[in-house]
Amino acid sequence: MSQVATGSRSPAEAVVSALRMDGITKHFNGVPACLDVDFEVAPGEIHGLLGQNGAGKSTLMNILLGLVRADRGEVSIAGDSVTIRDPNEARAHGVRMVHQHYSLIPTLSVWENVVLSSEGRVDRERTIAQIDEVSERFGLEASPRAVVGQLSVGEQQRVELVTCLIDRP
């Protein structure tokens, strides 16, 4: 089902979900981590995924990112069923995530950390311009030439967010 009416919209205003996860199930050593989980995001929505330790939040997101394969279920992006086998495929579908534990390299600058998540030729000036543009657009101050290890935890979190938003996920 690719058309899903959300909220109080009429059928004429039906919106294709940006993301749907239907019936996602994953077991580890016979123990269910996710059991028939449904999750949906409409275009422009932002969600927080909350739950107790062991509730399956990380497993669900790791399935979406292609880090873990579901035993059962379907993922759809923009109404199309997709199979995401690895993080590069997730990224190609516009899926990005800021993890609870940062993946930044503290001895590198902000722009160097941003480049690590991109493909192709490294263009320092273009990367710095992208960081500046995204930082300003979203109000996430991030100094491209700052060394990550010298930034506060909040500043490092902004760097992670900017890194994701550069790709327009």
Coordinates of N, CA, C and O in Angstrom, one line a residue:
M1 N 0.9 -1.2 0.0 CA 0.0 0.0 0.0 C 0.9 1.2 0.0 O 1.6 1.5 1.0
S2 N 0.9 2.0 -1.1 CA 1.8 3.1 -1.2 C 1.2 4.4 -0.8 O 1.8 5.4 -0.4
Q3 N -0.2 4.5 -0.9 CA -0.9 5.7 -0.5 C -1.4 5.5 0.9 O -2.1 4.6 1.2
V4 N -1.1 6.4 1.8 CA -1.5 6.3 3.1 C -2.1 7.7 3.5 O -1.4 8.7 3.5
A5 N -3.4 7.7 3.9 CA -3.9 9.0 4.4 C -3.4 9.2 5.8 O -3.5 8.2 6.7
T6 N -2.9 10.3 6.1 CA -2.4 10.6 7.5 C -3.3 11.7 8.1 O -3.8 12.6 7.4
G7 N -3.4 11.7 9.4 CA -4.1 12.7 10.2 C -5.6 12.8 9.7 O -6.2 11.8 9.5
S8 N -6.1 14.0 9.6 CA -7.5 14.2 9.2 C -7.6 14.5 7.7 O -8.6 15.1 7.4
R9 N -6.7 14.1 6.9 CA -6.8 14.4 5.5 C -7.9 13.6 4.8 O -8.1 12.5 5.2
S10 N -8.5 14.2 3.8 CA -9.5 13.5 3.0 C -8.7 12.5 2.1 O -7.6 12.7 1.8
P11 N -9.4 11.5 1.5 CA -8.8 10.6 0.6 C -8.2 11.4 -0.6 O -7.2 11.0 -1.2
A12 N -8.8 12.5 -1.0 CA -8.2 13.3 -2.1 C -6.9 13.9 -1.7 O -6.1 14.2 -2.6
E13 N -6.6 14.0 -0.4 CA -5.4 14.6 0.0 C -4.4 13.6 0.5 O -3.4 13.9 1.2
A14 N -4.6 12.3 0.1 CA -3.7 11.2 0.5 C -2.3 11.5 0.2 O -2.0 12.1 -0.9
V15 N -1.4 11.2 1.1 CA 0.0 11.5 0.9 C 0.8 10.2 0.9 O 0.6 9.3 1.7
V16 N 1.8 10.1 0.0 CA 2.7 9.0 0.0 C 3.6 9.2 1.1 O 4.2 10.2 1.3
S17 N 3.8 8.1 1.9 CA 4.7 8.2 3.1 C 6.1 8.4 2.6 O 6.5 7.8 1.6
A18 N 6.9 9.2 3.3 CA 8.3 9.3 3.0 C 9.0 8.0 3.4 O 9.9 7.5 2.6
L19 N 8.5 7.4 4.5 CA 9.1 6.1 4.9 C 8.0 5.3 5.6 O 7.2 5.8 6.4
R20 N 8.0 4.0 5.3 CA 7.1 3.0 6.0 C 7.9 1.8 6.3 O 8.7 1.3 5.4
M21 N 7.8 1.3 7.4 CA 8.3 0.0 7.8 C 7.1 -0.8 8.3 O 6.5 -0.4 9.3
D22 N 6.8 -1.9 7.6 CA 5.6 -2.7 7.9 C 6.0 -4.1 8.4 O 6.7 -4.8 7.7
G23 N 5.6 -4.5 9.6 CA 5.7 -5.8 10.0 C 7.2 -6.2 10.2 O 7.5 -7.4 10.1
I24 N 8.0 -5.3 10.6 CA 9.4 -5.6 10.8 C 9.6 -6.5 12.0 O 9.2 -6.2 13.1
T25 N 10.3 -7.6 11.7 CA 10.6 -8.6 12.8 C 12.1 -9.0 12.7 O 12.6 -9.2 11.6
K26 N 12.7 -9.0 13.8 CA 14.1 -9.5 13.9 C 14.3 -10.2 15.2 O 14.0 -9.7 16.2
H27 N 14.9 -11.4 15.1 CA 15.3 -12.2 16.2 C 16.8 -12.3 16.3 O 17.5 -12.4 15.2
F28 N 17.4 -12.3 17.5 CA 18.8 -12.6 17.7 C 18.8 -13.8 18.6 O 18.3 -13.8 19.7
N29 N 19.4 -14.9 18.1 CA 19.5 -16.1 18.9 C 18.1 -16.6 19.4 O 18.0 -17.0 20.6
G30 N 17.1 -16.4 18.6 CA 15.8 -16.9 19.0 C 15.0 -15.9 19.8 O 13.8 -16.1 20.1
V31 N 15.7 -14.8 20.2 CA 15.0 -13.8 21.1 C 14.5 -12.6 20.2 O 15.4 -12.1 19.5
P32 N 13.3 -12.3 20.2 CA 12.8 -11.2 19.4 C 13.3 -9.8 19.8 O 13.2 -9.4 21.0
A33 N 13.9 -9.1 18.9 CA 14.4 -7.7 19.2 C 13.3 -6.7 18.7 O 13.1 -5.7 19.3
C34 N 12.7 -7.1 17.5 CA 11.6 -6.3 17.0 C 10.5 -7.4 16.6 O 10.9 -8.4 15.9
L35 N 9.3 -7.2 16.9 CA 8.3 -8.1 16.6 C 7.1 -7.4 15.9 O 6.3 -6.7 16.6
D36 N 7.0 -7.6 14.6 CA 5.9 -7.0 13.8 C 5.8 -5.5 14.0 O 4.7 -5.0 14.3
V37 N 6.9 -4.8 13.9 CA 6.9 -3.3 14.1 C 6.4 -2.6 12.9 O 6.9 -2.9 11.8
D38 N 5.5 -1.6 13.1 CA 5.1 -0.7 12.0 C 5.6 0.7 12.4 O 5.4 1.1 13.5
F39 N 6.1 1.4 11.4 CA 6.6 2.7 11.6 C 6.4 3.5 10.4 O 6.7 3.0 9.3
E40 N 5.9 4.7 10.5 CA 5.6 5.5 9.3 C 6.0 7.0 9.5 O 5.8 7.5 10.6
V41 N 6.6 7.6 8.5 CA 6.9 9.0 8.5 C 6.4 9.7 7.3 O 6.7 9.2 6.1
A42 N 5.6 10.7 7.4 CA 5.1 11.5 6.3 C 6.1 12.5 5.9 O 7.0 12.9 6.7
P43 N 6.1 13.0 4.6 CA 7.0 14.0 4.2 C 7.0 15.2 5.2 O 6.0 15.7 5.6
G44 N 8.2 15.6 5.5 CA 8.4 16.8 6.4 C 8.3 16.5 7.9 O 8.5 17.4 8.7
E45 N 7.9 15.3 8.2 CA 7.8 15.0 9.7 C 9.1 14.6 10.3 O 10.0 14.2 9.6
I46 N 9.2 14.9 11.6 CA 10.4 14.5 12.4 C 9.9 13.7 13.5 O 8.9 14.1 14.2
H47 N 10.5 12.5 13.8 CA 10.1 11.6 14.8 C 11.2 11.4 15.8 O 12.4 11.3 15.4
G48 N 10.8 11.2 17.0 CA 11.8 10.6 18.0 C 11.3 9.2 18.3 O 10.1 9.0 18.5
L49 N 12.2 8.3 18.4 CA 11.9 6.9 18.7 C 12.3 6.6 20.1 O 13.5 6.7 20.5
L50 N 11.3 6.4 21.0 CA 11.5 6.3 22.4 C 11.1 4.9 22.9 O 10.2 4.3 22.3
G51 N 11.8 4.4 23.9 CA 11.4 3.1 24.5 C 12.5 2.7 25.5 O 13.6 3.3 25.6
Q52 N 12.2 1.7 26.3 CA 13.1 1.2 27.3 C 14.3 0.5 26.6 O 14.3 0.2 25.4
N53 N 15.4 0.4 27.4 CA 16.5 -0.4 26.9 C 16.0 -1.8 26.5 O 15.2 -2.4 27.2
G54 N 16.5 -2.2 25.3 CA 16.1 -3.5 24.8 C 14.8 -3.6 24.1 O 14.3 -4.6 23.7
A55 N 14.2 -2.4 23.9 CA 12.8 -2.3 23.2 C 12.9 -2.6 21.7 O 11.9 -2.8 21.1
G56 N 14.1 -2.4 21.1 CA 14.3 -2.7 19.7 C 14.5 -1.4 18.9 O 14.5 -1.5 17.7
K57 N 14.7 -0.3 19.5 CA 14.9 1.0 18.8 C 16.1 0.9 17.9 O 16.0 1.2 16.7
S58 N 17.2 0.5 18.4 CA 18.5 0.5 17.7 C 18.4 -0.6 16.6 O 18.8 -0.3 15.4
T59 N 17.8 -1.7 16.9 CA 17.6 -2.7 15.9 C 16.8 -2.3 14.7 O 17.2 -2.4 13.5
L60 N 15.7 -1.6 15.0 CA 14.8 -1.1 13.9 C 15.6 -0.1 13.0 O 15.5 -0.2 11.8
M61 N 16.3 0.8 13.7 CA 17.0 1.8 12.9 C 18.2 1.2 12.1 O 18.5 1.6 11.0
N62 N 18.8 0.2 12.7 CA 19.9 -0.5 12.0 C 19.4 -1.3 10.8 O 20.1 -1.5 9.8
I63 N 18.2 -1.8 10.9 CA 17.6 -2.4 9.7 C 17.3 -1.4 8.6 O 17.7 -1.6 7.5
L64 N 16.8 -0.2 9.0 CA 16.6 0.9 8.0 C 17.9 1.3 7.4 O 18.0 1.7 6.2
L65 N 19.0 1.3 8.2 CA 20.3 1.8 7.7 C 21.1 0.7 6.9 O 22.1 0.9 6.4
G66 N 20.5 -0.5 6.9 CA 21.2 -1.6 6.2 C 22.3 -2.3 7.0 O 23.1 -3.0 6.4
L67 N 22.4 -2.0 8.3 CA 23.4 -2.6 9.1 C 23.0 -4.0 9.6 O 23.8 -4.8 10.0
V68 N 21.7 -4.2 9.6 CA 21.1 -5.5 10.1 C 20.0 -5.9 9.1 O 19.3 -5.0 8.6
R69 N 19.8 -7.2 8.8 CA 18.7 -7.6 8.0 C 17.5 -8.1 8.8 O 17.7 -8.9 9.7
A70 N 16.4 -7.6 8.4 CA 15.1 -8.1 9.1 C 14.9 -9.5 8.7 O 15.2 -10.0 7.6
D71 N 14.3 -10.3 9.7 CA 13.8 -11.6 9.4 C 12.6 -11.6 8.5 O 12.3 -12.4 7.6
R72 N 11.8 -10.5 8.7 CA 10.5 -10.4 8.0 C 10.1 -8.9 8.0 O 10.5 -8.2 8.9
G73 N 9.3 -8.5 7.0 CA 8.8 -7.2 7.0 C 9.2 -6.5 5.7 O 10.0 -7.0 4.9
E74 N 8.7 -5.3 5.5 CA 8.9 -4.5 4.3 C 9.2 -3.1 4.7 O 8.6 -2.5 5.5
V75 N 10.2 -2.5 3.9 CA 10.5 -1.1 4.0 C 10.1 -0.4 2.7 O 10.5 -0.9 1.6
S76 N 9.4 0.7 2.8 CA 9.1 1.5 1.6 C 9.5 2.9 1.8 O 9.4 3.5 2.9
I77 N 10.1 3.4 0.7 CA 10.5 4.8 0.7 C 9.8 5.5 -0.5 O 9.9 5.1 -1.6
A78 N 9.1 6.6 -0.1 CA 8.3 7.4 -1.1 C 7.4 6.4 -1.9 O 7.2 6.6 -3.1
G79 N 6.8 5.5 -1.2 CA 5.8 4.6 -1.8 C 6.4 3.4 -2.5 O 5.7 2.5 -2.9
D80 N 7.7 3.3 -2.7 CA 8.4 2.2 -3.3 C 9.0 1.2 -2.4 O 9.8 1.6 -1.5
S81 N 8.7 -0.1 -2.5 CA 9.3 -1.1 -1.7 C 10.8 -1.2 -2.0 O 11.2 -1.2 -3.2
V82 N 11.7 -1.1 -1.0 CA 13.1 -1.2 -1.2 C 13.7 -2.2 -0.3 O 13.2 -2.6 0.7
T83 N 14.9 -2.7 -0.7 CA 15.7 -3.6 0.1 C 17.0 -2.8 0.3 O 17.7 -2.5 -0.6
I84 N 17.3 -2.6 1.6 CA 18.5 -1.8 1.9 C 19.5 -2.8 2.5 O 19.3 -3.3 3.6
R85 N 20.6 -3.1 1.7 CA 21.6 -4.1 2.1 C 22.8 -3.5 2.9 O 23.5 -4.2 3.5
D86 N 23.0 -2.2 2.8 CA 24.1 -1.6 3.4 C 23.9 -0.1 3.6 O 23.0 0.5 2.9
P87 N 24.7 0.6 4.3 CA 24.5 2.0 4.6 C 24.6 2.9 3.3 O 24.0 3.9 3.2
N88 N 25.4 2.4 2.3 CA 25.5 3.2 1.0 C 24.1 3.2 0.3 O 23.7 4.2 -0.3
E89 N 23.5 2.0 0.3 CA 22.1 2.0 -0.3 C 21.1 2.8 0.5 O 20.3 3.5 -0.1
A90 N 21.3 2.8 1.8 CA 20.4 3.7 2.6 C 20.6 5.1 2.3 O 19.6 5.9 2.0
R91 N 21.8 5.5 2.2 CA 22.2 6.9 1.8 C 21.6 7.2 0.4 O 21.1 8.3 0.2
A92 N 21.7 6.3 -0.5 CA 21.2 6.5 -1.9 C 19.7 6.8 -1.9 O 19.2 7.5 -2.7
H93 N 19.0 6.2 -0.9 CA 17.6 6.4 -0.7 C 17.2 7.6 0.1 O 16.1 7.9 0.5
G94 N 18.3 8.4 0.6 CA 18.1 9.6 1.4 C 17.9 9.3 2.9 O 17.5 10.2 3.6
V95 N 18.3 8.1 3.3 CA 18.2 7.8 4.7 C 19.6 8.1 5.4 O 20.6 7.6 5.0
R96 N 19.5 8.9 6.4 CA 20.7 9.3 7.2 C 20.2 9.3 8.7 O 19.1 9.5 9.0
M97 N 21.2 9.1 9.6 CA 20.9 9.1 11.0 C 22.0 9.6 11.8 O 23.2 9.3 11.5
V98 N 21.7 10.4 12.8 CA 22.7 10.8 13.8 C 22.6 9.8 14.9 O 21.5 9.7 15.6
H99 N 23.6 9.1 15.2 CA 23.7 8.1 16.3 C 23.9 8.7 17.6 O 24.4 9.8 17.7
Q100 N 23.4 8.0 18.6 CA 23.6 8.5 20.0 C 25.1 8.7 20.3 O 25.5 9.7 21.0
H101 N 25.9 7.8 19.9 CA 27.4 7.9 20.1 C 28.0 8.4 18.8 O 27.8 7.8 17.7
Y102 N 28.7 9.5 18.8 CA 29.2 10.2 17.6 C 30.2 9.3 16.9 O 30.9 8.6 17.5
S103 N 30.3 9.5 15.6 CA 31.3 8.8 14.8 C 32.3 9.8 14.3 O 32.9 9.5 13.3
L104 N 32.6 10.9 15.0 CA 33.5 11.9 14.6 C 34.9 11.4 15.0 O 35.1 10.8 16.0
I105 N 35.9 11.9 14.2 CA 37.3 11.6 14.6 C 37.9 12.9 15.2 O 38.0 13.9 14.5
P106 N 38.2 12.9 16.5 CA 38.5 14.1 17.2 C 39.7 14.8 16.7 O 39.8 16.1 16.9
T107 N 40.7 14.2 16.1 CA 41.9 14.8 15.6 C 41.8 15.5 14.3 O 42.7 16.3 13.9
L108 N 40.6 15.3 13.6 CA 40.4 16.0 12.3 C 39.5 17.2 12.5 O 38.8 17.3 13.5
S109 N 39.5 18.1 11.5 CA 38.7 19.3 11.5 C 37.2 18.9 11.2 O 37.0 17.7 10.7
V110 N 36.3 19.8 11.4 CA 34.9 19.6 11.0 C 34.8 19.2 9.5 O 34.2 18.2 9.2
W111 N 35.4 20.0 8.7 CA 35.3 19.8 7.2 C 35.9 18.4 6.9 O 35.3 17.7 6.0
E112 N 37.0 18.0 7.5 CA 37.5 16.7 7.2 C 36.6 15.6 7.6 O 36.5 14.6 6.9
N113 N 36.0 15.7 8.8 CA 35.0 14.7 9.2 C 33.8 14.7 8.2 O 33.3 13.6 8.0
V114 N 33.4 15.8 7.7 CA 32.3 15.8 6.8 C 32.7 15.1 5.5 O 31.9 14.3 5.0
V115 N 33.9 15.3 5.0 CA 34.3 14.6 3.8 C 34.4 13.1 4.0 O 34.1 12.4 3.0
L116 N 34.7 12.6 5.2 CA 34.7 11.2 5.4 C 33.4 10.5 5.1 O 33.4 9.3 4.7
S117 N 32.3 11.2 5.2 CA 31.0 10.5 4.9 C 30.6 10.8 3.4 O 29.5 10.4 3.1
S118 N 31.4 11.4 2.6 CA 31.0 11.6 1.2 C 31.8 10.7 0.3 O 32.8 10.1 0.7
E119 N 31.4 10.7 -0.9 CA 32.0 10.0 -2.0 C 32.6 10.9 -3.0 O 32.2 12.0 -3.2
G120 N 33.6 10.4 -3.7 CA 34.2 11.1 -4.9 C 35.3 12.0 -4.4 O 35.9 11.8 -3.4
R121 N 35.7 12.9 -5.3 CA 36.8 13.8 -5.1 C 36.6 14.7 -3.9 O 35.5 15.2 -3.7
V122 N 37.7 14.9 -3.2 CA 37.6 15.8 -2.0 C 37.9 17.3 -2.5 O 38.8 17.5 -3.2
D123 N 36.9 18.1 -2.2 CA 37.0 19.5 -2.6 C 36.8 20.3 -1.3 O 35.7 20.6 -0.9
R124 N 37.9 20.7 -0.7 CA 37.8 21.4 0.6 C 37.0 22.6 0.6 O 36.1 22.8 1.5
E125 N 37.2 23.5 -0.4 CA 36.4 24.8 -0.4 C 34.9 24.5 -0.6 O 34.1 25.2 0.0
R126 N 34.6 23.6 -1.5 CA 33.2 23.2 -1.7 C 32.6 22.7 -0.4 O 31.4 23.0 0.0
T127 N 33.3 21.8 0.3 CA 32.8 21.2 1.5 C 32.6 22.3 2.6 O 31.6 22.3 3.3
I128 N 33.6 23.2 2.7 CA 33.4 24.3 3.7 C 32.2 25.2 3.4 O 31.5 25.5 4.2
A129 N 32.0 25.4 2.1 CA 30.8 26.2 1.7 C 29.5 25.5 2.0 O 28.6 26.1 2.4
Q130 N 29.5 24.2 1.8 CA 28.3 23.4 2.1 C 28.0 23.4 3.6 O 26.9 23.6 4.1
I131 N 29.1 23.3 4.4 CA 28.9 23.4 5.9 C 28.4 24.7 6.3 O 27.4 24.8 7.1
D132 N 28.9 25.8 5.7 CA 28.5 27.1 6.1 C 27.0 27.3 5.7 O 26.2 27.9 6.4
E133 N 26.6 26.8 4.5 CA 25.3 27.0 4.0 C 24.3 26.2 4.9 O 23.2 26.8 5.3
V134 N 24.6 25.0 5.2 CA 23.7 24.2 6.0 C 23.6 24.7 7.4 O 22.5 24.8 8.0
S135 N 24.8 25.1 7.9 CA 24.8 25.7 9.3 C 23.9 26.9 9.4 O 23.1 27.0 10.3
E136 N 24.0 27.8 8.4 CA 23.1 29.0 8.4 C 21.7 28.7 8.2 O 20.8 29.2 8.9
R137 N 21.4 27.8 7.2 CA 20.0 27.5 6.9 C 19.2 26.9 8.0 O 18.1 27.2 8.2
F138 N 19.9 26.0 8.8 CA 19.2 25.3 9.9 C 19.6 25.9 11.3 O 19.1 25.3 12.3
G139 N 20.4 26.9 11.4 CA 20.7 27.5 12.7 C 21.6 26.6 13.5 O 21.5 26.5 14.7
L140 N 22.5 25.8 12.8 CA 23.4 24.9 13.5 C 24.8 25.3 13.3 O 25.5 24.9 12.4
E141 N 25.3 26.3 14.2 CA 26.6 26.8 14.0 C 27.6 25.7 14.1 O 27.7 24.9 15.0
A142 N 28.5 25.6 13.0 CA 29.5 24.6 13.0 C 30.7 25.3 12.2 O 30.5 25.6 11.0
S143 N 31.8 25.5 12.9 CA 33.0 26.1 12.2 C 33.7 25.1 11.4 O 34.3 24.1 12.0
P144 N 33.8 25.1 10.1 CA 34.4 24.1 9.3 C 35.8 23.8 9.6 O 36.3 22.6 9.4
R145 N 36.6 24.8 10.0 CA 38.0 24.6 10.3 C 38.4 24.2 11.7 O 39.5 23.9 12.0
A146 N 37.4 24.2 12.6 CA 37.6 23.8 14.0 C 38.0 22.3 14.1 O 37.5 21.5 13.3
V147 N 38.9 22.0 15.1 CA 39.2 20.6 15.3 C 38.2 20.0 16.2 O 37.8 20.6 17.3
V148 N 37.6 18.9 15.8 CA 36.5 18.3 16.5 C 36.7 18.0 18.0 O 35.9 18.3 18.8
G149 N 37.9 17.6 18.3 CA 38.3 17.2 19.7 C 38.3 18.4 20.6 O 38.3 18.3 21.8
Q150 N 38.3 19.6 20.0 CA 38.3 20.8 20.8 C 36.9 21.4 21.0 O 36.7 22.5 21.6
L151 N 35.9 20.7 20.4 CA 34.5 21.2 20.5 C 33.8 20.6 21.7 O 34.1 19.5 22.1
S152 N 32.8 21.4 22.2 CA 31.9 20.8 23.2 C 31.1 19.7 22.7 O 31.0 19.5 21.5
V153 N 30.4 19.0 23.6 CA 29.6 17.9 23.1 C 28.4 18.4 22.3 O 28.1 17.8 21.2
G154 N 27.9 19.6 22.6 CA 26.8 20.2 21.8 C 27.3 20.6 20.5 O 26.5 20.4 19.5
E155 N 28.5 21.1 20.4 CA 29.0 21.5 19.1 C 29.3 20.2 18.2 O 29.0 20.3 17.0
Q156 N 29.7 19.2 18.8 CA 30.0 17.9 18.1 C 28.6 17.4 17.6 O 28.6 16.9 16.4
Q157 N 27.6 17.5 18.4 CA 26.3 17.0 17.9 C 25.8 17.8 16.7 O 25.3 17.3 15.7
R158 N 26.1 19.1 16.7 CA 25.7 20.0 15.6 C 26.5 19.5 14.3 O 26.0 19.5 13.2
V159 N 27.8 19.2 14.5 CA 28.6 18.7 13.4 C 28.0 17.4 12.8 O 27.9 17.3 11.6
E160 N 27.5 16.5 13.6 CA 26.9 15.3 13.2 C 25.6 15.6 12.4 O 25.4 15.1 11.3
L161 N 24.8 16.6 12.9 CA 23.6 17.0 12.2 C 23.9 17.6 10.9 O 23.3 17.3 9.9
V162 N 24.9 18.5 10.9 CA 25.2 19.2 9.6 C 25.7 18.2 8.6 O 25.4 18.3 7.4
T163 N 26.5 17.2 9.0 CA 27.0 16.2 8.1 C 25.9 15.4 7.4 O 25.9 15.2 6.2
C164 N 24.8 15.1 8.2 CA 23.7 14.5 7.6 C 22.9 15.4 6.7 O 22.5 15.0 5.6
L165 N 22.7 16.6 7.1 CA 21.8 17.6 6.4 C 22.5 18.0 5.1 O 21.8 18.4 4.1
I166 N 23.8 17.9 4.9 CA 24.4 18.3 3.7 C 23.9 17.4 2.5 O 23.8 17.9 1.4
D167 N 23.5 16.2 2.8 CA 23.0 15.3 1.8 C 21.5 15.5 1.5 O 21.0 14.8 0.7
R168 N 20.9 16.4 2.2 CA 19.4 16.6 2.1 C 18.6 15.3 2.2 O 17.9 14.9 1.2
P169 N 18.7 14.7 3.3 CA 18.0 13.4 3.5 C 16.5 13.5 3.5 O 16.0 14.6 3.8

